[in-house]
PDB file of C-alpha atoms in Angstrom:
ATOM      1  CA  MET B  18     -34.564  17.938   5.496  1.00 37.00           C
ATOM      2  CA  ILE B  19     -36.072  16.254   2.221  1.00 41.00           C
ATOM      3  CA  THR B  20     -38.804  13.942   3.073  1.00 40.00           C
ATOM      4  CA  SER B  21     -40.664  10.996   1.223  1.00 39.00           C
ATOM      5  CA  GLY B  22     -44.253  11.667   1.617  1.00 39.00           C
ATOM      6  CA  GLY B  23     -43.597  12.711   5.525  1.00 37.00           C
ATOM      7  CA  THR B  24     -42.998   9.055   6.495  1.00 37.00           C
ATOM      8  CA  HIS B  25     -39.249   8.422   5.828  1.00 48.00           C
ATOM      9  CA  ASP B  26     -36.480  10.596   5.786  1.00 56.00           C
ATOM     10  CA  VAL B  27     -34.219  10.871   2.629  1.00 72.00           C
ATOM     11  CA  LEU B  28     -31.273  12.149   4.224  1.00 82.00           C
ATOM     12  CA  THR B  29     -30.529   9.843   7.136  1.00 90.00           C
ATOM     13  CA  ASP B  30     -29.584  11.539  10.415  1.00 92.00           C
ATOM     14  CA  GLN B  31     -26.292  10.817  12.258  1.00 94.00           C
ATOM     15  CA  GLU B  32     -27.874   8.954  15.262  1.00 94.00           C
ATOM     16  CA  THR B  33     -29.230   6.419  12.751  1.00 95.00           C
ATOM     17  CA  LEU B  34     -26.004   6.233  10.933  1.00 97.00           C
ATOM     18  CA  LYS B  35     -24.328   5.578  14.090  1.00 97.00           C
ATOM     19  CA  GLY B  36     -26.366   2.548  14.799  1.00 97.00           C
ATOM     20  CA  LEU B  37     -25.948   1.262  11.180  1.00 97.00           C
ATOM     21  CA  LEU B  38     -22.161   1.399  11.689  1.00 98.00           C
ATOM     22  CA  ASN B  39     -22.456  -0.324  15.045  1.00 96.00           C
ATOM     23  CA  ARG B  40     -24.134  -3.294  13.238  1.00 96.00           C
ATOM     24  CA  VAL B  41     -21.631  -3.707  10.648  1.00 98.00           C
ATOM     25  CA  ARG B  42     -18.073  -5.222  10.475  1.00 98.00           C
ATOM     26  CA  ALA B  43     -17.505  -4.396   6.806  1.00 98.00           C
ATOM     27  CA  VAL B  44     -18.075  -1.775   4.566  1.00 98.00           C
ATOM     28  CA  LEU B  45     -18.170  -2.148   0.574  1.00 98.00           C
ATOM     29  CA  PHE B  46     -17.971   0.907  -1.696  1.00 98.00           C
ATOM     30  CA  ASP B  47     -18.998   1.359  -5.127  1.00 98.00           C
ATOM     31  CA  PHE B  48     -16.301   3.197  -7.057  1.00 98.00           C
ATOM     32  CA  ASP B  49     -17.648   5.812  -9.424  1.00 97.00           C
ATOM     33  CA  GLY B  50     -19.608   8.091  -7.347  1.00 96.00           C
ATOM     34  CA  PRO B  51     -19.102   6.970  -3.772  1.00 98.00           C
ATOM     35  CA  LEU B  52     -15.223   7.215  -3.836  1.00 98.00           C
ATOM     36  CA  CYS B  53     -14.595   9.602  -7.015  1.00 96.00           C
ATOM     37  CA  ASP B  54     -16.490  11.135 -10.059  1.00 94.00           C
ATOM     38  CA  LEU B  55     -14.754   9.292 -12.723  1.00 97.00           C
ATOM     39  CA  PHE B  56     -15.907  11.151 -15.496  1.00 95.00           C
ATOM     40  CA  ARG B  57     -16.861  14.319 -13.884  1.00 91.00           C
ATOM     41  CA  GLY B  58     -20.545  14.448 -15.064  1.00 88.00           C
ATOM     42  CA  ARG B  59     -19.563  13.959 -18.663  1.00 93.00           C
ATOM     43  CA  SER B  60     -21.678  11.416 -20.603  1.00 96.00           C
ATOM     44  CA  THR B  61     -19.996   8.364 -21.694  1.00 97.00           C
ATOM     45  CA  ALA B  62     -21.983   8.294 -24.972  1.00 98.00           C
ATOM     46  CA  SER B  63     -18.838   8.593 -27.084  1.00 98.00           C
ATOM     47  CA  ILE B  64     -17.278   5.574 -25.600  1.00 98.00           C
ATOM     48  CA  ALA B  65     -20.483   3.613 -26.326  1.00 98.00           C
ATOM     49  CA  ASP B  66     -20.168   4.907 -30.091  1.00 98.00           C
ATOM     50  CA  GLU B  67     -16.477   3.669 -30.349  1.00 98.00           C
ATOM     51  CA  VAL B  68     -17.603   0.284 -29.187  1.00 98.00           C
ATOM     52  CA  LYS B  69     -20.408   0.201 -31.788  1.00 97.00           C
ATOM     53  CA  VAL B  70     -18.099   0.961 -34.565  1.00 97.00           C
ATOM     54  CA  ARG B  71     -15.827  -2.061 -33.327  1.00 96.00           C
ATOM     55  CA  ALA B  72     -18.654  -4.244 -32.784  1.00 95.00           C
ATOM     56  CA  ARG B  73     -19.745  -3.563 -36.607  1.00 94.00           C
ATOM     57  CA  GLN B  74     -16.485  -4.628 -37.721  1.00 94.00           C
ATOM     58  CA  GLU B  75     -16.062  -7.613 -35.506  1.00 93.00           C
ATOM     59  CA  TRP B  76     -19.798  -9.035 -35.451  1.00 93.00           C
ATOM     60  CA  ARG B  77     -21.295  -7.376 -38.600  1.00 91.00           C
ATOM     61  CA  LEU B  78     -24.549  -6.543 -36.991  1.00 90.00           C
ATOM     62  CA  LEU B  79     -25.957  -4.901 -33.694  1.00 94.00           C
ATOM     63  CA  ASP B  80     -29.309  -5.284 -32.157  1.00 95.00           C
ATOM     64  CA  ALA B  81     -31.573  -2.531 -31.866  1.00 96.00           C
ATOM     65  CA  GLY B  82     -30.733  -2.099 -28.319  1.00 96.00           C
ATOM     66  CA  ALA B  83     -27.152  -1.891 -28.845  1.00 97.00           C
ATOM     67  CA  GLU B  84     -27.853   0.658 -31.558  1.00 97.00           C
ATOM     68  CA  ALA B  85     -29.695   2.933 -29.110  1.00 98.00           C
ATOM     69  CA  CYS B  86     -27.371   2.675 -26.153  1.00 98.00           C
ATOM     70  CA  THR B  87     -25.661   5.729 -25.026  1.00 97.00           C
ATOM     71  CA  ASP B  88     -23.732   4.338 -22.014  1.00 96.00           C
ATOM     72  CA  SER B  89     -20.367   2.634 -21.992  1.00 97.00           C
ATOM     73  CA  HIS B  90     -21.239  -0.030 -19.298  1.00 97.00           C
ATOM     74  CA  GLY B  91     -24.648  -0.395 -21.063  1.00 96.00           C
ATOM     75  CA  MET B  92     -22.948  -1.312 -24.166  1.00 97.00           C
ATOM     76  CA  LEU B  93     -21.129  -4.010 -22.604  1.00 97.00           C
ATOM     77  CA  ARG B  94     -24.428  -5.640 -21.251  1.00 95.00           C
ATOM     78  CA  GLU B  95     -26.053  -4.977 -24.688  1.00 96.00           C
ATOM     79  CA  LEU B  96     -23.015  -6.953 -26.395  1.00 95.00           C
ATOM     80  CA  ALA B  97     -23.294  -9.733 -23.894  1.00 93.00           C
ATOM     81  CA  GLY B  98     -27.016 -10.040 -24.381  1.00 94.00           C
ATOM     82  CA  MET B  99     -26.205 -10.368 -27.894  1.00 95.00           C
ATOM     83  CA  LEU B 100     -23.930 -13.151 -27.245  1.00 92.00           C
ATOM     84  CA  ASP B 101     -26.522 -15.109 -25.384  1.00 91.00           C
ATOM     85  CA  ARG B 102     -28.954 -14.612 -28.107  1.00 93.00           C
ATOM     86  CA  TYR B 103     -26.728 -15.597 -31.140  1.00 93.00           C
ATOM     87  CA  GLY B 104     -24.250 -17.895 -29.507  1.00 91.00           C
ATOM     88  CA  GLN B 105     -20.450 -17.662 -29.274  1.00 85.00           C
ATOM     89  CA  SER B 106     -20.014 -19.930 -32.320  1.00 84.00           C
ATOM     90  CA  ALA B 107     -21.840 -17.224 -34.570  1.00 88.00           C
ATOM     91  CA  LEU B 108     -20.237 -14.194 -33.010  1.00 90.00           C
ATOM     92  CA  GLY B 109     -16.809 -15.471 -32.066  1.00 84.00           C
ATOM     93  CA  GLY B 110     -16.544 -15.558 -28.522  1.00 83.00           C
ATOM     94  CA  PRO B 111     -16.931 -12.907 -25.745  1.00 88.00           C
ATOM     95  CA  PRO B 112     -16.330  -9.202 -26.702  1.00 92.00           C
ATOM     96  CA  VAL B 113     -13.300  -8.666 -24.711  1.00 95.00           C
ATOM     97  CA  TRP B 114     -12.199  -6.014 -27.243  1.00 96.00           C
ATOM     98  CA  ALA B 115     -15.263  -3.863 -26.140  1.00 97.00           C
ATOM     99  CA  ASP B 116     -13.984  -4.254 -22.494  1.00 97.00           C
ATOM    100  CA  THR B 117     -10.651  -3.125 -23.720  1.00 98.00           C
ATOM    101  CA  ILE B 118     -12.144   0.143 -25.231  1.00 98.00           C
ATOM    102  CA  VAL B 119     -13.952   1.045 -22.066  1.00 98.00           C
ATOM    103  CA  LYS B 120     -11.117   0.298 -19.855  1.00 98.00           C
ATOM    104  CA  LYS B 121      -8.963   2.656 -21.986  1.00 98.00           C
ATOM    105  CA  HIS B 122     -11.196   5.498 -21.364  1.00 98.00           C
ATOM    106  CA  GLU B 123     -11.596   4.597 -17.632  1.00 98.00           C
ATOM    107  CA  TYR B 124      -7.594   4.627 -17.377  1.00 98.00           C
ATOM    108  CA  ALA B 125      -7.580   8.046 -18.963  1.00 98.00           C
ATOM    109  CA  ALA B 126     -10.268   9.502 -16.715  1.00 97.00           C
ATOM    110  CA  VAL B 127      -8.834   8.018 -13.412  1.00 98.00           C
ATOM    111  CA  ALA B 128      -5.326   9.628 -14.051  1.00 96.00           C
ATOM    112  CA  SER B 129      -6.935  13.144 -13.024  1.00 95.00           C
ATOM    113  CA  ALA B 130      -9.840  11.870 -11.017  1.00 96.00           C
ATOM    114  CA  GLY B 131      -9.990  13.131  -7.117  1.00 94.00           C
ATOM    115  CA  ALA B 132     -11.608  11.653  -4.132  1.00 97.00           C
ATOM    116  CA  VAL B 133     -15.119  12.549  -3.292  1.00 97.00           C
ATOM    117  CA  ASP B 134     -15.198  15.279  -0.341  1.00 96.00           C
ATOM    118  CA  GLY B 135     -14.619  13.395   3.067  1.00 97.00           C
ATOM    119  CA  VAL B 136     -13.643  10.285   1.507  1.00 98.00           C
ATOM    120  CA  HIS B 137     -10.089  10.303   3.137  1.00 98.00           C
ATOM    121  CA  ILE B 138     -11.241  11.030   6.654  1.00 97.00           C
ATOM    122  CA  LEU B 139     -14.287   8.564   6.288  1.00 98.00           C
ATOM    123  CA  VAL B 140     -12.153   5.683   5.291  1.00 98.00           C
ATOM    124  CA  ASP B 141      -9.417   6.485   8.016  1.00 97.00           C
ATOM    125  CA  ALA B 142     -12.187   6.754  10.519  1.00 97.00           C
ATOM    126  CA  LEU B 143     -13.799   3.340   9.439  1.00 98.00           C
ATOM    127  CA  HIS B 144     -10.490   1.692   9.368  1.00 97.00           C
ATOM    128  CA  ALA B 145      -9.805   2.822  12.987  1.00 96.00           C
ATOM    129  CA  LEU B 146     -13.129   1.446  13.842  1.00 97.00           C
ATOM    130  CA  GLY B 147     -11.891  -1.828  12.564  1.00 96.00           C
ATOM    131  CA  LYS B 148     -14.281  -2.109   9.713  1.00 98.00           C
ATOM    132  CA  ARG B 149     -13.119  -4.214   6.712  1.00 98.00           C
ATOM    133  CA  LEU B 150     -12.993  -2.162   3.477  1.00 98.00           C
ATOM    134  CA  LEU B 151     -13.480  -3.334  -0.171  1.00 98.00           C
ATOM    135  CA  VAL B 152     -14.586  -1.869  -3.428  1.00 98.00           C
ATOM    136  CA  VAL B 153     -17.234  -3.531  -5.483  1.00 98.00           C
ATOM    137  CA  THR B 154     -17.727  -1.904  -8.917  1.00 98.00           C
ATOM    138  CA  ASN B 155     -18.603  -2.262 -12.633  1.00 98.00           C
ATOM    139  CA  ASN B 156     -15.258  -0.515 -13.392  1.00 98.00           C
ATOM    140  CA  ALA B 157     -12.043  -2.386 -14.377  1.00 98.00           C
ATOM    141  CA  PRO B 158     -10.238  -3.421 -11.125  1.00 98.00           C
ATOM    142  CA  GLY B 159      -6.911  -2.099 -12.421  1.00 98.00           C
ATOM    143  CA  VAL B 160      -8.575   1.447 -12.846  1.00 98.00           C
ATOM    144  CA  VAL B 161      -9.781   1.386  -9.102  1.00 98.00           C
ATOM    145  CA  GLY B 162      -6.400   0.165  -8.189  1.00 98.00           C
ATOM    146  CA  ALA B 163      -4.568   2.986  -9.769  1.00 98.00           C
ATOM    147  CA  PHE B 164      -6.902   5.578  -8.006  1.00 98.00           C
ATOM    148  CA  LEU B 165      -6.456   4.109  -4.614  1.00 98.00           C
ATOM    149  CA  GLU B 166      -2.714   4.019  -5.218  1.00 98.00           C
ATOM    150  CA  ARG B 167      -2.592   7.530  -6.280  1.00 97.00           C
ATOM    151  CA  THR B 168      -4.627   8.789  -3.606  1.00 97.00           C
ATOM    152  CA  GLY B 169      -3.004   7.095  -0.909  1.00 97.00           C
ATOM    153  CA  LEU B 170      -6.150   4.932   0.041  1.00 98.00           C
ATOM    154  CA  GLU B 171      -4.742   1.609  -1.112  1.00 98.00           C
ATOM    155  CA  PRO B 172      -3.588   0.252   2.300  1.00 97.00           C
ATOM    156  CA  LYS B 173      -6.917   0.706   3.939  1.00 98.00           C
ATOM    157  CA  PHE B 174      -8.592  -1.516   1.430  1.00 98.00           C
ATOM    158  CA  ASP B 175      -8.617  -5.212   1.643  1.00 97.00           C
ATOM    159  CA  GLY B 176      -9.718  -5.867  -2.167  1.00 97.00           C
ATOM    160  CA  ILE B 177     -11.258  -4.699  -5.227  1.00 98.00           C
ATOM    161  CA  CYS B 178     -14.002  -6.875  -7.053  1.00 98.00           C
ATOM    162  CA  GLY B 179     -14.513  -5.313 -10.193  1.00 98.00           C
ATOM    163  CA  ARG B 180     -15.860  -5.989 -13.818  1.00 97.00           C
ATOM    164  CA  ASP B 181     -14.992  -9.603 -15.603  1.00 95.00           C
ATOM    165  CA  PRO B 182     -13.844  -8.482 -19.015  1.00 94.00           C
ATOM    166  CA  ARG B 183     -14.993 -11.808 -20.246  1.00 91.00           C
ATOM    167  CA  ASP B 184     -18.570 -11.578 -18.737  1.00 92.00           C
ATOM    168  CA  PRO B 185     -20.210  -8.457 -18.318  1.00 92.00           C
ATOM    169  CA  ARG B 186     -23.301 -10.129 -17.462  1.00 92.00           C
ATOM    170  CA  ARG B 187     -21.809 -10.142 -14.032  1.00 95.00           C
ATOM    171  CA  MET B 188     -21.719  -6.511 -13.699  1.00 97.00           C
ATOM    172  CA  LYS B 189     -24.290  -5.167 -11.133  1.00 97.00           C
ATOM    173  CA  PRO B 190     -27.225  -5.318 -10.804  1.00 97.00           C
ATOM    174  CA  HIS B 191     -25.903  -8.937 -10.815  1.00 97.00           C
ATOM    175  CA  PRO B 192     -24.746  -9.530  -7.179  1.00 98.00           C
ATOM    176  CA  ASP B 193     -21.532 -11.345  -8.389  1.00 98.00           C
ATOM    177  CA  PRO B 194     -19.223  -8.448  -7.358  1.00 98.00           C
ATOM    178  CA  VAL B 195     -20.705  -8.240  -3.717  1.00 98.00           C
ATOM    179  CA  LEU B 196     -20.793 -12.254  -3.540  1.00 98.00           C
ATOM    180  CA  ARG B 197     -16.886 -12.028  -4.375  1.00 98.00           C
ATOM    181  CA  ALA B 198     -16.371  -9.645  -1.645  1.00 98.00           C
ATOM    182  CA  LEU B 199     -18.097 -11.649   0.736  1.00 98.00           C
ATOM    183  CA  ARG B 200     -15.782 -14.661  -0.083  1.00 98.00           C
ATOM    184  CA  ARG B 201     -13.012 -12.512   1.142  1.00 97.00           C
ATOM    185  CA  LEU B 202     -15.012 -11.812   4.334  1.00 97.00           C
ATOM    186  CA  PRO B 203     -15.385 -15.565   5.360  1.00 93.00           C
ATOM    187  CA  ALA B 204     -15.818 -14.743   9.015  1.00 93.00           C
ATOM    188  CA  VAL B 205     -18.356 -11.945   8.614  1.00 97.00           C
ATOM    189  CA  GLU B 206     -22.038 -12.625   8.043  1.00 97.00           C
ATOM    190  CA  SER B 207     -23.681 -10.790   5.134  1.00 97.00           C
ATOM    191  CA  ASP B 208     -26.017  -8.824   7.499  1.00 97.00           C
ATOM    192  CA  ALA B 209     -23.000  -7.380   8.870  1.00 98.00           C
ATOM    193  CA  VAL B 210     -21.887  -5.961   5.674  1.00 98.00           C
ATOM    194  CA  LEU B 211     -23.011  -2.438   4.439  1.00 98.00           C
ATOM    195  CA  LEU B 212     -22.740  -1.416   0.717  1.00 98.00           C
ATOM    196  CA  ILE B 213     -22.550   2.355  -0.010  1.00 98.00           C
ATOM    197  CA  GLY B 214     -23.724   2.952  -3.704  1.00 98.00           C
ATOM    198  CA  ASP B 215     -25.227   5.605  -5.727  1.00 97.00           C
ATOM    199  CA  GLN B 216     -27.360   3.643  -8.335  1.00 97.00           C
ATOM    200  CA  VAL B 217     -30.457   1.649  -8.227  1.00 98.00           C
ATOM    201  CA  THR B 218     -28.121  -1.269  -9.687  1.00 97.00           C
ATOM    202  CA  ASP B 219     -26.001  -0.900  -6.516  1.00 98.00           C
ATOM    203  CA  PHE B 220     -29.070  -1.579  -4.221  1.00 98.00           C
ATOM    204  CA  LEU B 221     -30.424  -4.528  -6.316  1.00 98.00           C
ATOM    205  CA  ALA B 222     -26.873  -6.253  -5.987  1.00 98.00           C
ATOM    206  CA  ALA B 223     -26.717  -5.607  -2.342  1.00 98.00           C
ATOM    207  CA  ARG B 224     -30.420  -6.961  -1.842  1.00 98.00           C
ATOM    208  CA  GLU B 225     -29.685 -10.074  -3.943  1.00 98.00           C
ATOM    209  CA  ALA B 226     -26.463 -10.598  -1.945  1.00 98.00           C
ATOM    210  CA  GLY B 227     -28.213 -10.123   1.370  1.00 98.00           C
ATOM    211  CA  VAL B 228     -26.080  -6.941   2.545  1.00 98.00           C
ATOM    212  CA  LEU B 229     -27.165  -3.775   3.900  1.00 98.00           C
ATOM    213  CA  PHE B 230     -27.442  -0.682   1.855  1.00 98.00           C
ATOM    214  CA  LEU B 231     -26.560   2.987   2.288  1.00 98.00           C
ATOM    215  CA  GLY B 232     -27.449   5.354  -0.599  1.00 98.00           C
ATOM    216  CA  TYR B 233     -25.092   7.992  -1.527  1.00 98.00           C
ATOM    217  CA  ALA B 234     -26.910  10.798  -3.798  1.00 96.00           C
ATOM    218  CA  GLN B 235     -26.124  14.556  -4.109  1.00 92.00           C
ATOM    219  CA  ALA B 236     -28.767  15.340  -6.414  1.00 93.00           C
ATOM    220  CA  GLU B 237     -32.309  15.341  -4.841  1.00 94.00           C
ATOM    221  CA  SER B 238     -34.021  13.158  -7.547  1.00 95.00           C
ATOM    222  CA  ARG B 239     -31.341  10.546  -7.229  1.00 95.00           C
ATOM    223  CA  ALA B 240     -31.845  10.587  -3.401  1.00 96.00           C
ATOM    224  CA  ARG B 241     -35.590  10.050  -3.728  1.00 96.00           C
ATOM    225  CA  GLU B 242     -35.288   7.335  -6.363  1.00 97.00           C
ATOM    226  CA  LEU B 243     -32.975   5.192  -3.992  1.00 97.00           C
ATOM    227  CA  ASP B 244     -35.094   6.288  -0.986  1.00 96.00           C
ATOM    228  CA  ALA B 245     -38.442   4.539  -2.799  1.00 97.00           C
ATOM    229  CA  LEU B 246     -36.405   1.316  -2.745  1.00 97.00           C
ATOM    230  CA  ARG B 247     -36.443   1.372   1.178  1.00 96.00           C
ATOM    231  CA  PRO B 248     -32.743   1.097   1.920  1.00 97.00           C
ATOM    232  CA  GLU B 249     -31.199   1.668   5.266  1.00 97.00           C
ATOM    233  CA  GLY B 250     -30.590   5.243   4.580  1.00 97.00           C
ATOM    234  CA  VAL B 251     -29.779   7.787   2.116  1.00 97.00           C
ATOM    235  CA  ILE B 252     -27.183  10.601   2.591  1.00 97.00           C
ATOM    236  CA  SER B 253     -26.001  13.303   0.656  1.00 96.00           C
ATOM    237  CA  SER B 254     -22.896  13.851   1.886  1.00 96.00           C
ATOM    238  CA  TYR B 255     -20.086  12.052   4.124  1.00 97.00           C
ATOM    239  CA  ALA B 256     -20.430  14.549   6.850  1.00 96.00           C
ATOM    240  CA  PRO B 257     -23.357  12.543   8.890  1.00 96.00           C
ATOM    241  CA  LEU B 258     -21.497   9.350   8.247  1.00 97.00           C
ATOM    242  CA  ILE B 259     -18.102  10.822   9.555  1.00 97.00           C
ATOM    243  CA  GLY B 260     -19.695  12.509  12.590  1.00 97.00           C
ATOM    244  CA  ALA B 261     -21.444   9.120  13.487  1.00 97.00           C
ATOM    245  CA  ALA B 262     -17.938   7.127  13.138  1.00 97.00           C
ATOM    246  CA  ALA B 263     -16.470  10.052  15.369  1.00 96.00           C
ATOM    247  CA  GLU B 264     -18.844   9.251  18.046  1.00 96.00           C
ATOM    248  CA  LEU B 265     -18.165   5.643  17.942  1.00 96.00           C
ATOM    249  CA  LEU B 266     -14.311   6.518  17.981  1.00 96.00           C
ATOM    250  CA  ARG B 267     -14.778   8.609  21.156  1.00 94.00           C
ATOM    251  CA  GLU B 268     -16.903   6.037  22.821  1.00 93.00           C
ATOM    252  CA  ALA B 269     -14.136   3.745  22.272  1.00 90.00           C
ATOM    253  CA  ALA B 270     -11.476   6.266  23.429  1.00 88.00           C
ATOM    254  CA  THR B 271     -13.817   6.784  26.502  1.00 86.00           C
ATOM    255  CA  ARG B 272     -13.450   3.064  27.336  1.00 79.00           C
ATOM    256  CA  SER B 273      -9.952   2.683  26.684  1.00 71.00           C
ATOM    257  CA  PRO B 274      -7.991   6.055  27.853  1.00 62.00           C
ATOM    258  CA  GLY B 275      -5.206   6.969  25.768  1.00 60.00           C
ATOM    259  CA  HIS B 276      -6.436   4.952  22.941  1.00 54.00           C
ATOM    260  CA  PRO B 277      -5.483   6.334  19.556  1.00 56.00           C
ATOM    261  CA  CYS B 278      -8.942   6.571  18.643  1.00 56.00           C
ATOM    262  CA  ALA B 279      -9.437   9.873  20.571  1.00 49.00           C
ATOM    263  CA  SER B 280      -7.182  11.852  18.211  1.00 54.00           C
ATOM    264  CA  MET B 281      -9.084  10.099  15.241  1.00 56.00           C
ATOM    265  CA  ALA B 282     -12.350  11.182  16.749  1.00 51.00           C
ATOM    266  CA  MET B 283     -11.563  14.872  16.958  1.00 51.00           C
ATOM    267  CA  ARG B 284     -10.180  14.768  13.439  1.00 56.00           C
ATOM    268  CA  SER B 285     -13.180  12.951  12.107  1.00 54.00           C
ATOM    269  CA  GLN B 286     -15.538  15.448  14.144  1.00 53.00           C
ATOM    270  CA  THR B 287     -13.746  18.325  12.802  1.00 56.00           C
ATOM    271  CA  GLU B 288     -14.076  17.249   9.328  1.00 55.00           C
ATOM    272  CA  SER B 289     -17.585  16.371   9.578  1.00 52.00           C
ATOM    273  CA  ASN B 290     -18.436  19.967  10.873  1.00 52.00           C
ATOM    274  CA  GLN B 291     -16.411  21.582   8.087  1.00 55.00           C
ATOM    275  CA  ASP B 292     -18.401  19.246   5.644  1.00 54.00           C
ATOM    276  CA  CYS B 293     -21.975  20.574   7.094  1.00 47.00           C
ATOM    277  CA  MET B 294     -20.533  24.204   6.781  1.00 44.00           C
ATOM    278  CA  ARG B 295     -19.605  23.683   3.062  1.00 50.00           C
ATOM    279  CA  SER B 296     -23.049  22.172   2.421  1.00 43.00           C
ATOM    280  CA  THR B 297     -24.776  25.032   4.129  1.00 37.00           C
ATOM    281  CA  ASN B 298     -22.884  27.658   2.400  1.00 45.00           C
ATOM    282  CA  ALA B 299     -23.656  25.962  -0.876  1.00 43.00           C
ATOM    283  CA  VAL B 300     -27.472  26.488  -0.474  1.00 37.00           C
ATOM    284  CA  PRO B 301     -28.645  29.547  -2.202  1.00 37.00           C
TER     285      PRO B 301
END
C-alpha cells in the first residue's frame, strides 16, 4: 500500500470505506475519470487551438494566458476571464461559440467511451443501498446524458449538473455544480453527501460546498496529490468501494431474510474480488 509519510494511507481500506458509505445518503460522481475516460488519455490541446482560432476571429485578440493554454476546459476559463477584464460591450457577450466547439468534440469522444471498470456494479450496489446518485461535471450535460443512456446507467441517476455554456466561470473548482446537485437533494444535509472525483478542482468544489470527498486516482502521482489535500480517502480502483457496499448489502439482507440485497451483495463481492485479481495481475 502506498503511504504518505507513513501517517495516512493514500489507498483507503475497505473498512474505512464502509464507514464512509454508512455516513452518506447521496453520492455525486465527477464524469470524466470516475465514470469514463472521455478522451482516453489524449490531450485536448488541439481543441484548445481550434477555440483560439475562433476567438481571434470573434474578439480580434487573445490574452497571453489564453494563447498559452493547452486544455479545452482551461480555454473556456481563460475566455471567461477575458470577458471579465474587458467587458461584454467590448467583446460582444459570452463566448458561447467556444462552448459549442468544445461540446462538439465531447460528443464525438463520448460516442465510443466505455465505462470505467466496476462502475456498473458500483452504481447498482449504491442504488440498492438507497443512495441518491447524481453527476457533477465540467462537461456538457447532454454529453453525460448520452453516455448514461448508451451504457444503461441513466435510470440509476437522479440528475446531471454540468457546464453552463454561458458562464464557464462556474465550472469546478467553483462549487456551483455541486450546489446545484444539493438543491436536487433538499432532504439531504451536505455532510451526508459524497463526491467522487479525480481532480484537485473536484476536491475544492466539494469542500466549498460542504460535502465529503473521495479521490479516485489510478496514477500514483495523482493519488499523492489528492491525498495531500486530506480528503476522506483515495482509491485507485472501485474494488474496495464495491466490497464495502457488498458488506452493507449483506448486513441489510441479514436483518431482512429474503431481501433482494442478498443477491446484489453476492454479485458485488464477486465483482470486487475480480477487480482485486485484475489489479494484482497488472503489477509487474
